[in-house]
Short mmCIF file of C-alpha atoms and ligand atoms in Angstrom, two decimals:
data_model
loop_
_atom_site.label_atom_id
_atom_site.label_comp_id
_atom_site.label_asym_id
_atom_site.label_seq_id
_atom_site.Cartn_x
_atom_site.Cartn_y
_atom_site.Cartn_z
CA MET R 1 0.27 0.17 0.50
CA SER R 2 1.13 3.58 -0.93
CA GLY R 3 1.10 5.61 2.45
CA ASN R 4 -1.08 5.94 5.17
CA ARG R 5 -4.37 6.66 3.15
CA PRO R 6 -7.44 4.44 3.08
CA GLN R 7 -8.08 3.28 -0.68
CA LYS R 8 -10.96 2.88 -2.74
CA PRO R 9 -11.32 -0.44 -4.39
CA ALA R 10 -10.70 0.98 -7.64
CA THR R 11 -7.45 2.72 -6.52
CA LYS R 12 -6.19 -0.30 -4.97
CA LEU R 13 -6.93 -2.22 -8.36
CA VAL R 14 -4.79 -0.04 -10.10
CA HIS R 15 -1.64 0.15 -7.59
CA ALA R 16 -2.26 -3.03 -5.06
CA GLY R 17 1.02 -5.74 -5.65
CA ARG R 18 2.74 -3.32 -7.71
CA ARG R 19 6.76 -3.00 -6.73
CA SER R 20 8.01 -0.29 -9.70
CA SER R 21 10.75 1.01 -7.72
CA GLN R 22 11.97 -2.57 -7.26
CA TYR R 23 12.18 -3.79 -10.80
CA HIS R 24 13.71 -0.56 -13.11
CA GLY R 25 10.79 1.74 -13.22
CA VAL R 26 8.82 -0.71 -14.81
CA VAL R 27 4.84 -0.28 -14.67
CA ASN R 28 3.99 -4.11 -14.40
CA PRO R 29 5.64 -7.02 -12.38
CA PRO R 30 8.67 -8.44 -14.23
CA VAL R 31 7.92 -12.70 -15.38
CA LEU R 32 10.04 -14.39 -13.32
CA HIS R 33 10.54 -18.08 -14.46
CA ALA R 34 12.04 -20.43 -12.25
CA SER R 35 13.10 -23.64 -11.00
CA THR R 36 16.47 -23.64 -9.54
CA ILE R 37 17.28 -20.73 -7.21
CA LEU R 38 20.97 -20.24 -6.65
CA PHE R 39 22.55 -19.58 -3.45
CA GLU R 40 25.43 -17.73 -2.77
CA SER R 41 26.37 -19.96 0.24
CA LEU R 42 25.69 -22.51 2.62
CA ALA R 43 24.37 -20.40 5.13
CA GLU R 44 21.70 -18.92 2.49
CA LEU R 45 21.04 -22.58 1.26
CA GLU R 46 20.44 -23.43 5.18
CA GLN R 47 18.46 -20.22 5.39
CA ALA R 48 16.26 -21.35 2.60
CA GLY R 49 14.60 -24.18 4.39
CA ALA R 50 13.29 -21.98 7.31
CA SER R 51 10.77 -20.75 3.63
CA LYS R 52 10.15 -17.27 5.12
CA PRO R 53 7.18 -15.86 3.16
CA GLY R 54 7.60 -13.61 -0.10
CA LYS R 55 11.12 -15.38 -0.03
CA VAL R 56 12.04 -17.00 -3.20
CA THR R 57 13.58 -20.40 -2.55
CA TYR R 58 12.38 -22.63 -5.42
CA GLY R 59 10.25 -22.45 -8.35
CA ARG R 60 7.31 -24.76 -7.40
CA HIS R 61 6.86 -22.43 -3.96
CA GLY R 62 6.44 -19.03 -6.39
CA THR R 63 8.65 -16.33 -7.28
CA PRO R 64 7.87 -12.81 -6.75
CA THR R 65 5.53 -12.55 -10.55
CA ARG R 66 3.15 -14.90 -8.34
CA PHE R 67 3.73 -13.08 -4.47
CA LEU R 68 2.74 -9.85 -6.07
CA LEU R 69 -0.36 -11.08 -7.43
CA GLU R 70 -1.28 -12.46 -4.17
CA GLU R 71 -0.12 -9.12 -2.45
CA ALA R 72 -2.77 -7.67 -4.98
CA VAL R 73 -5.71 -9.67 -4.28
CA ALA R 74 -5.36 -9.91 -0.35
CA GLU R 75 -5.08 -6.25 -0.61
CA LEU R 76 -7.99 -6.04 -2.19
CA GLU R 77 -10.52 -9.01 -0.71
CA GLY R 78 -8.67 -7.59 3.02
CA GLY R 79 -7.74 -10.25 3.77
CA PHE R 80 -4.53 -11.63 5.85
CA GLY R 81 -3.24 -13.08 2.80
CA THR R 82 -3.57 -15.06 -0.08
CA LEU R 83 -2.94 -18.17 -2.33
CA CYS R 84 -2.43 -18.53 -6.05
CA VAL R 85 -2.99 -21.85 -7.44
CA SER R 86 -3.57 -22.97 -10.87
CA SER R 87 -7.32 -23.30 -11.18
CA GLY R 88 -10.48 -22.35 -8.89
CA VAL R 89 -10.80 -26.16 -8.61
CA ALA R 90 -7.15 -26.40 -7.10
CA ALA R 91 -8.18 -23.58 -4.40
CA ILE R 92 -11.78 -25.05 -3.73
CA THR R 93 -10.26 -28.74 -3.17
CA ASN R 94 -6.67 -27.54 -1.10
CA THR R 95 -8.95 -25.33 0.99
CA ILE R 96 -11.89 -28.26 1.70
CA LEU R 97 -9.07 -30.41 2.48
CA ALA R 98 -6.54 -28.32 4.33
CA LEU R 99 -9.40 -28.33 7.33
CA VAL R 100 -11.08 -31.49 7.36
CA LYS R 101 -9.76 -35.08 8.57
CA PRO R 102 -11.87 -38.20 8.85
CA GLY R 103 -15.17 -38.57 11.01
CA ASP R 104 -15.51 -34.88 9.89
CA HIS R 105 -19.19 -34.04 9.41
CA ILE R 106 -19.55 -30.87 6.28
CA LEU R 107 -22.20 -28.01 5.88
CA VAL R 108 -22.65 -27.60 1.65
CA THR R 109 -25.23 -25.60 -0.08
CA ASP R 110 -27.20 -27.29 -2.83
CA SER R 111 -26.59 -24.76 -5.06
CA THR R 112 -22.42 -25.27 -5.39
CA TYR R 113 -20.79 -25.14 -8.07
CA PHE R 114 -20.82 -28.98 -9.56
CA PRO R 115 -17.20 -30.05 -8.97
CA THR R 116 -17.36 -29.12 -5.36
CA ARG R 117 -20.12 -31.56 -5.00
CA ASN R 118 -17.83 -34.13 -7.03
CA LEU R 119 -15.01 -33.55 -4.24
CA CYS R 120 -17.42 -34.11 -1.46
CA ASP R 121 -19.09 -37.17 -3.07
CA THR R 122 -16.25 -39.11 -4.23
CA PHE R 123 -13.02 -37.66 -2.50
CA LEU R 124 -14.29 -36.76 0.68
CA LYS R 125 -16.51 -39.67 1.02
CA LYS R 126 -13.80 -42.23 0.51
CA PHE R 127 -11.73 -40.17 3.11
CA GLY R 128 -14.45 -40.29 6.20
CA VAL R 129 -15.70 -37.60 5.91
CA GLU R 130 -19.57 -36.65 5.76
CA THR R 131 -21.13 -33.97 3.57
CA GLN R 132 -24.35 -32.62 4.44
CA TYR R 133 -25.69 -30.57 1.48
CA TYR R 134 -28.62 -27.80 2.75
CA ASP R 135 -31.10 -25.67 0.85
CA PRO R 136 -29.06 -21.98 0.11
CA THR R 137 -31.92 -19.94 1.39
CA ILE R 138 -31.58 -21.37 4.91
CA GLY R 139 -29.77 -18.29 6.39
CA GLY R 140 -29.42 -18.64 10.60
CA ASP R 141 -31.49 -21.97 10.87
CA ILE R 142 -28.03 -23.50 9.58
CA ALA R 143 -28.08 -23.75 13.10
CA GLY R 144 -30.21 -27.01 13.84
CA LEU R 145 -27.83 -29.08 11.43
CA ILE R 146 -24.63 -28.16 13.30
CA ARG R 147 -23.21 -31.15 14.82
CA ASP R 148 -20.39 -31.59 17.76
CA ASN R 149 -17.87 -32.74 14.42
CA THR R 150 -19.10 -29.96 12.10
CA VAL R 151 -16.19 -28.19 10.80
CA LEU R 152 -17.19 -26.19 8.17
CA VAL R 153 -20.19 -24.62 6.09
CA TRP R 154 -19.22 -24.25 2.46
CA CYS R 155 -20.94 -20.95 0.96
CA GLU R 156 -21.58 -19.76 -2.83
CA SER R 157 -23.72 -16.71 -3.24
CA PRO R 158 -25.41 -16.30 -5.59
CA GLY R 159 -25.52 -20.32 -6.44
CA SER R 160 -24.43 -21.68 -9.57
CA LEU R 161 -26.75 -21.88 -12.02
CA THR R 162 -30.03 -21.08 -9.94
CA PHE R 163 -28.53 -17.47 -8.51
CA GLU R 164 -29.85 -18.35 -4.91
CA MET R 165 -28.91 -15.69 -2.54
CA GLN R 166 -27.26 -16.48 0.85
CA ASP R 167 -27.52 -14.64 4.00
CA ILE R 168 -24.23 -14.87 4.34
CA PRO R 169 -24.19 -13.23 7.90
CA ALA R 170 -26.53 -15.37 9.30
CA ILE R 171 -24.67 -17.91 8.69
CA ALA R 172 -21.38 -16.73 10.24
CA LYS R 173 -23.03 -15.61 12.99
CA ALA R 174 -24.78 -19.46 13.90
CA ALA R 175 -21.23 -20.95 12.37
CA HIS R 176 -19.00 -19.24 14.84
CA ALA R 177 -21.13 -19.56 17.74
CA ARG R 178 -20.18 -23.63 17.10
CA GLY R 179 -16.46 -22.69 16.38
CA VAL R 180 -17.26 -23.63 12.56
CA LYS R 181 -15.61 -22.22 10.09
CA VAL R 182 -17.52 -20.31 7.02
CA LEU R 183 -15.72 -20.81 3.30
CA LEU R 184 -17.18 -18.95 0.46
CA ASP R 185 -16.85 -19.36 -3.24
CA ASN R 186 -17.08 -15.39 -4.24
CA THR R 187 -16.33 -15.97 -7.72
CA TRP R 188 -19.76 -14.44 -8.89
CA ALA R 189 -19.04 -11.14 -7.01
CA SER R 190 -15.20 -10.90 -6.75
CA PRO R 191 -14.09 -8.78 -3.87
CA ILE R 192 -15.06 -5.76 -5.92
CA LEU R 193 -18.99 -6.75 -5.79
CA CYS R 194 -18.89 -8.23 -2.82
CA ARG R 195 -16.64 -7.62 0.56
CA PRO R 196 -16.52 -11.46 2.36
CA PHE R 197 -14.39 -10.51 5.06
CA ASP R 198 -17.23 -7.90 6.46
CA MET R 199 -20.06 -10.51 6.39
CA GLY R 200 -18.46 -12.46 8.80
CA VAL R 201 -16.58 -15.23 6.35
CA ASP R 202 -13.04 -16.97 7.14
CA ILE R 203 -11.60 -17.90 3.44
CA SER R 204 -12.75 -17.02 0.71
CA ILE R 205 -11.70 -18.27 -2.57
CA GLN R 206 -12.07 -17.24 -6.29
CA ALA R 207 -11.60 -19.08 -9.95
CA GLY R 208 -9.37 -16.39 -10.73
CA THR R 209 -10.47 -18.38 -13.95
CA LYS R 210 -13.40 -15.91 -14.82
CA TYR R 211 -13.58 -12.01 -14.10
CA ILE R 212 -9.62 -11.89 -12.52
CA VAL R 213 -8.31 -13.36 -15.91
CA GLY R 214 -10.88 -11.83 -17.36
CA HIS R 215 -10.21 -12.47 -21.20
CA SER R 216 -10.88 -16.49 -21.32
CA ASP R 217 -7.24 -17.22 -21.49
CA VAL R 218 -5.86 -18.51 -18.36
CA MET R 219 -6.77 -21.21 -15.57
CA MET R 220 -6.53 -19.44 -11.81
CA GLY R 221 -7.56 -19.84 -8.47
CA THR R 222 -7.11 -18.13 -5.30
CA ILE R 223 -7.58 -18.53 -1.56
CA THR R 224 -8.16 -15.81 0.89
CA THR R 225 -8.02 -16.39 4.43
CA ALA R 226 -9.12 -13.70 7.20
CA THR R 227 -6.12 -14.95 9.51
CA GLU R 228 -2.61 -15.78 9.42
CA GLU R 229 -3.13 -19.60 11.35
CA ASP R 230 -5.74 -20.29 8.38
CA LEU R 231 -3.96 -19.33 5.03
CA LEU R 232 -0.41 -21.05 7.16
CA THR R 233 -2.92 -24.21 7.22
CA CYS R 234 -3.77 -24.04 3.70
CA LYS R 235 -0.59 -23.34 2.31
CA LYS R 236 0.65 -26.53 3.80
CA GLN R 237 -1.85 -28.16 1.73
CA VAL R 238 -1.18 -26.55 -1.27
CA VAL R 239 2.43 -27.68 -0.83
CA LEU R 240 1.62 -30.85 -0.45
CA SER R 241 -0.51 -31.20 -3.80
CA GLY R 242 2.37 -29.79 -5.73
CA ASP R 243 0.62 -27.44 -7.47
CA ALA R 244 2.30 -24.18 -8.67
CA ILE R 245 0.87 -21.80 -11.40
CA GLY R 246 3.03 -20.88 -13.83
CA PRO R 247 4.18 -16.91 -13.98
CA ASP R 248 2.93 -16.25 -16.98
CA ASP R 249 -0.21 -17.07 -16.25
CA CYS R 250 0.19 -15.13 -12.97
CA TYR R 251 1.36 -11.62 -15.12
CA LEU R 252 -1.56 -12.22 -17.04
CA ALA R 253 -4.31 -12.61 -14.01
CA GLN R 254 -2.25 -9.26 -12.44
CA ARG R 255 -3.29 -7.93 -15.58
CA GLY R 256 -6.65 -8.76 -15.76
CA LEU R 257 -7.00 -7.09 -12.45
CA ARG R 258 -6.04 -3.89 -13.44
CA THR R 259 -9.62 -3.19 -15.39
CA LEU R 260 -11.69 -5.48 -13.29
CA GLY R 261 -13.43 -2.45 -11.83
CA VAL R 262 -14.49 -1.12 -15.09
CA ARG R 263 -15.53 -4.49 -17.00
CA LEU R 264 -17.55 -5.58 -14.56
CA ARG R 265 -19.30 -2.25 -14.37
CA GLN R 266 -20.25 -2.60 -17.62
CA HIS R 267 -20.85 -6.45 -16.80
CA HIS R 268 -23.79 -4.71 -14.56
CA GLU R 269 -25.98 -2.94 -16.34
CA SER R 270 -25.56 -4.62 -19.87
CA GLY R 271 -26.46 -7.77 -17.77
CA LEU R 272 -29.47 -6.35 -15.66
CA LYS R 273 -30.44 -4.55 -19.51
CA VAL R 274 -31.10 -7.77 -20.61
CA ALA R 275 -32.57 -9.56 -17.99
CA LYS R 276 -34.82 -7.01 -18.12
CA TRP R 277 -35.72 -7.34 -21.60
CA LEU R 278 -36.42 -11.02 -21.31
CA GLN R 279 -38.60 -10.44 -18.46
CA GLY R 280 -40.38 -9.11 -21.20
CA ARG R 281 -40.68 -11.70 -23.67
CA PRO R 282 -43.29 -14.38 -24.29
CA GLU R 283 -40.99 -17.09 -24.07
CA VAL R 284 -39.68 -16.68 -21.13
CA LYS R 285 -40.83 -17.56 -18.08
CA ARG R 286 -38.46 -16.91 -14.84
CA VAL R 287 -35.06 -14.72 -15.16
CA LEU R 288 -32.94 -15.66 -12.65
CA HIS R 289 -30.72 -13.02 -11.84
CA PRO R 290 -30.53 -11.21 -8.01
CA GLY R 291 -30.81 -7.93 -9.19
CA LEU R 292 -34.24 -7.75 -10.20
CA PRO R 293 -36.22 -5.91 -8.10
CA ASP R 294 -38.60 -9.58 -8.14
CA ASP R 295 -35.94 -11.82 -7.26
CA PRO R 296 -36.40 -13.95 -4.57
CA GLY R 297 -32.59 -13.07 -3.39
CA HIS R 298 -32.72 -9.22 -3.81
CA ALA R 299 -33.35 -7.93 -1.00
CA ILE R 300 -29.95 -9.83 0.36
CA TRP R 301 -28.18 -8.47 -2.63
CA LYS R 302 -28.93 -5.47 -1.98
CA ARG R 303 -27.76 -5.49 1.64
CA ASP R 304 -24.95 -6.89 0.80
CA PHE R 305 -23.83 -6.70 -2.80
CA THR R 306 -22.83 -3.13 -4.54
CA GLY R 307 -23.33 -4.63 -7.84
CA ALA R 308 -23.91 -7.89 -9.89
CA SER R 309 -21.66 -9.57 -12.38
CA GLY R 310 -22.97 -10.42 -15.86
CA LEU R 311 -23.91 -14.10 -15.04
CA PHE R 312 -27.63 -15.24 -14.64
CA SER R 313 -30.09 -17.85 -16.22
CA PHE R 314 -33.78 -17.93 -17.34
CA VAL R 315 -35.90 -20.70 -17.81
CA LEU R 316 -38.13 -21.03 -21.11
CA HIS R 317 -41.68 -22.35 -21.02
CA PRO R 318 -40.87 -25.94 -22.21
CA ILE R 319 -39.50 -26.89 -25.87
CA THR R 320 -38.21 -29.66 -27.45
CA LYS R 321 -34.42 -30.37 -28.28
CA PRO R 322 -34.46 -29.94 -31.62
CA GLN R 323 -36.32 -26.68 -30.82
CA LEU R 324 -33.37 -25.86 -28.72
CA ALA R 325 -30.94 -26.88 -30.76
CA ASN R 326 -31.91 -24.90 -33.56
CA MET R 327 -32.32 -21.38 -30.94
CA VAL R 328 -28.39 -22.23 -29.87
CA ASP R 329 -26.62 -23.80 -32.77
CA HIS R 330 -26.95 -20.86 -34.83
CA MET R 331 -26.22 -17.55 -32.46
CA ASP R 332 -23.94 -15.34 -33.83
CA LEU R 333 -22.44 -13.38 -30.83
CA PHE R 334 -23.31 -16.26 -27.73
CA GLY R 335 -20.58 -18.56 -27.72
CA MET R 336 -21.67 -22.03 -25.92
CA GLY R 337 -18.86 -23.24 -24.20
CA PHE R 338 -17.88 -23.71 -20.19
CA SER R 339 -16.19 -20.91 -17.96
CA TRP R 340 -17.36 -17.35 -18.12
CA GLY R 341 -15.88 -13.90 -16.70
CA GLY R 342 -14.63 -13.14 -20.35
CA PHE R 343 -15.17 -10.05 -22.67
CA GLU R 344 -17.50 -12.28 -24.46
CA SER R 345 -21.41 -13.39 -23.73
CA LEU R 346 -21.88 -17.21 -23.31
CA ILE R 347 -24.93 -19.21 -23.29
CA LEU R 348 -25.36 -22.60 -21.84
CA PRO R 349 -27.91 -24.56 -21.60
CA SER R 350 -28.23 -26.50 -18.38
CA ASP R 351 -30.33 -28.77 -16.11
CA PRO R 352 -29.91 -28.43 -12.22
CA LYS R 353 -32.22 -31.41 -11.59
CA LYS R 354 -29.80 -34.24 -11.76
CA ILE R 355 -27.70 -31.97 -9.48
CA ARG R 356 -29.28 -31.24 -5.97
CA THR R 357 -30.16 -33.39 -3.42
CA ALA R 358 -31.39 -31.29 -0.63
CA THR R 359 -33.95 -29.05 -2.92
CA LYS R 360 -35.87 -30.02 -5.50
CA TRP R 361 -35.47 -27.83 -8.95
CA ASP R 362 -39.13 -28.79 -10.32
CA GLU R 363 -38.76 -26.22 -13.26
CA ASP R 364 -40.32 -28.31 -16.16
CA GLY R 365 -38.95 -25.66 -18.93
CA GLN R 366 -35.39 -25.68 -20.33
CA LEU R 367 -33.17 -23.10 -17.60
CA ILE R 368 -30.58 -21.35 -20.06
CA ARG R 369 -27.06 -19.78 -18.40
CA LEU R 370 -26.17 -16.62 -19.97
CA HIS R 371 -22.94 -14.57 -19.81
CA ILE R 372 -23.54 -10.89 -20.65
CA GLY R 373 -20.36 -9.77 -22.30
CA LEU R 374 -18.37 -6.61 -23.20
CA GLU R 375 -20.81 -6.39 -26.49
CA ASP R 376 -23.38 -3.84 -27.81
CA THR R 377 -26.86 -4.72 -25.75
CA ASP R 378 -28.61 -4.21 -28.60
CA ASP R 379 -26.51 -6.23 -30.86
CA LEU R 380 -27.20 -9.09 -28.03
CA ILE R 381 -30.37 -8.48 -28.01
CA ALA R 382 -31.19 -8.91 -31.66
CA ASP R 383 -29.30 -12.10 -31.33
CA LEU R 384 -31.08 -13.48 -28.58
CA GLU R 385 -33.97 -11.99 -30.37
CA ALA R 386 -33.77 -14.40 -33.42
CA GLY R 387 -33.04 -16.60 -31.41
CA PHE R 388 -36.42 -16.88 -30.59
CA GLU R 389 -37.89 -17.27 -33.07
CA ARG R 390 -35.71 -20.19 -34.42
CA LEU R 391 -37.96 -21.52 -32.07
CA LYS R 392 -40.75 -21.19 -33.85
CA THR R 393 -39.16 -22.95 -37.26
CA VAL R 394 -38.83 -26.48 -35.75
C1 PLP G 1 -15.56 -21.95 -12.46
C2 PLP G 1 -15.51 -21.84 -11.48
C3 PLP G 1 -15.10 -22.53 -10.83
C4 PLP G 1 -13.87 -22.89 -10.85
O1 PLP G 1 -13.12 -22.42 -11.68
P1 PLP G 1 -12.09 -23.13 -12.35
O2 PLP G 1 -10.72 -22.41 -13.09
O3 PLP G 1 -12.56 -23.43 -13.74
O4 PLP G 1 -11.28 -24.26 -12.30
C5 PLP G 1 -15.25 -22.38 -8.96
N1 PLP G 1 -16.72 -21.66 -8.66
C6 PLP G 1 -16.94 -21.35 -9.52
C7 PLP G 1 -18.13 -20.87 -9.04
C8 PLP G 1 -17.52 -21.30 -10.76
O5 PLP G 1 -17.79 -20.72 -11.89
#
């Protein structure tokens, strides 16, 4: 941080994690590729074993390219420290594994990102950790599900695919009363739109792949903790896993970070505009976007978030598979593919029915997830409108 004056997020986005004066005045941190690091003396080599934070000892443990990105993310999130890993899933897996042991019980929101569930239902189960899924809208009633062996509550708000908002402060209050940690997948909002540590979250993870990187070309994940103790616990697990994100990817993530604020402002505005347009269409049954005033999660979103990103879903009135294919196969601007958070718009038909266990998804119409990119919304709306017209020609 420069000076002692507090900085607003937009300012931090520009200045955090840069040490230009240490690198010949170069604006962006340099890309330092390394496996071997050479030591000048036996004394220095023996010191390296102590593995002090920020010390460069071996490529897998990072170089300043990664450390400066970690510094920037930690400052933005307002956490004690950040670990950057090679994907969002690596962040999720390492964080959960760092905190559990056989015999433990964990609570996971039913609306969580599918690979998080996959970890719980396969590896954690085999490892003797019991997962209980809960209704994402449970709020403070989570207290009734906490057992003596519960170690963590996993949250994601809004939820993947269906965008239910969670009352994180209420969950955190109930969990902390029983000494249980609260973890949040904050990928949708990033720390620009939602401040996890102000709501009582202990560890915040993000798929940096999405909005931090912002250009659909790099995989990365972040783990940010409120305390030094949790950072060291997670770091031990990351080291054990052998995870190592490369410096080129850290460089691109740093570069993406600098424009995160302005990009998100546009995703917010364009996303809401398209969502409102969809609400007026006869083909559409429901739009799932917490920024819409009639969304069931709107009050929580308004209380806890300062904006929306560009990702939301809508439900169509029932159509046939060939009708759906005729719509999504011929979009001009919306690409079809996984992931999101880049500058471009995406369309993804999905079915939450098969995934849920604690709650029921009983909409009979097709769910479609959209990522609204940075294109002009008039062009995006025209593309969607032509898609709806194609529903009629099958
Ligand atoms: C994409 C995503 C992840 C995983 O990130 P990867 O970098 O693809 O591994 C985790 N959480 C959420 C909410 C996501 O959308």
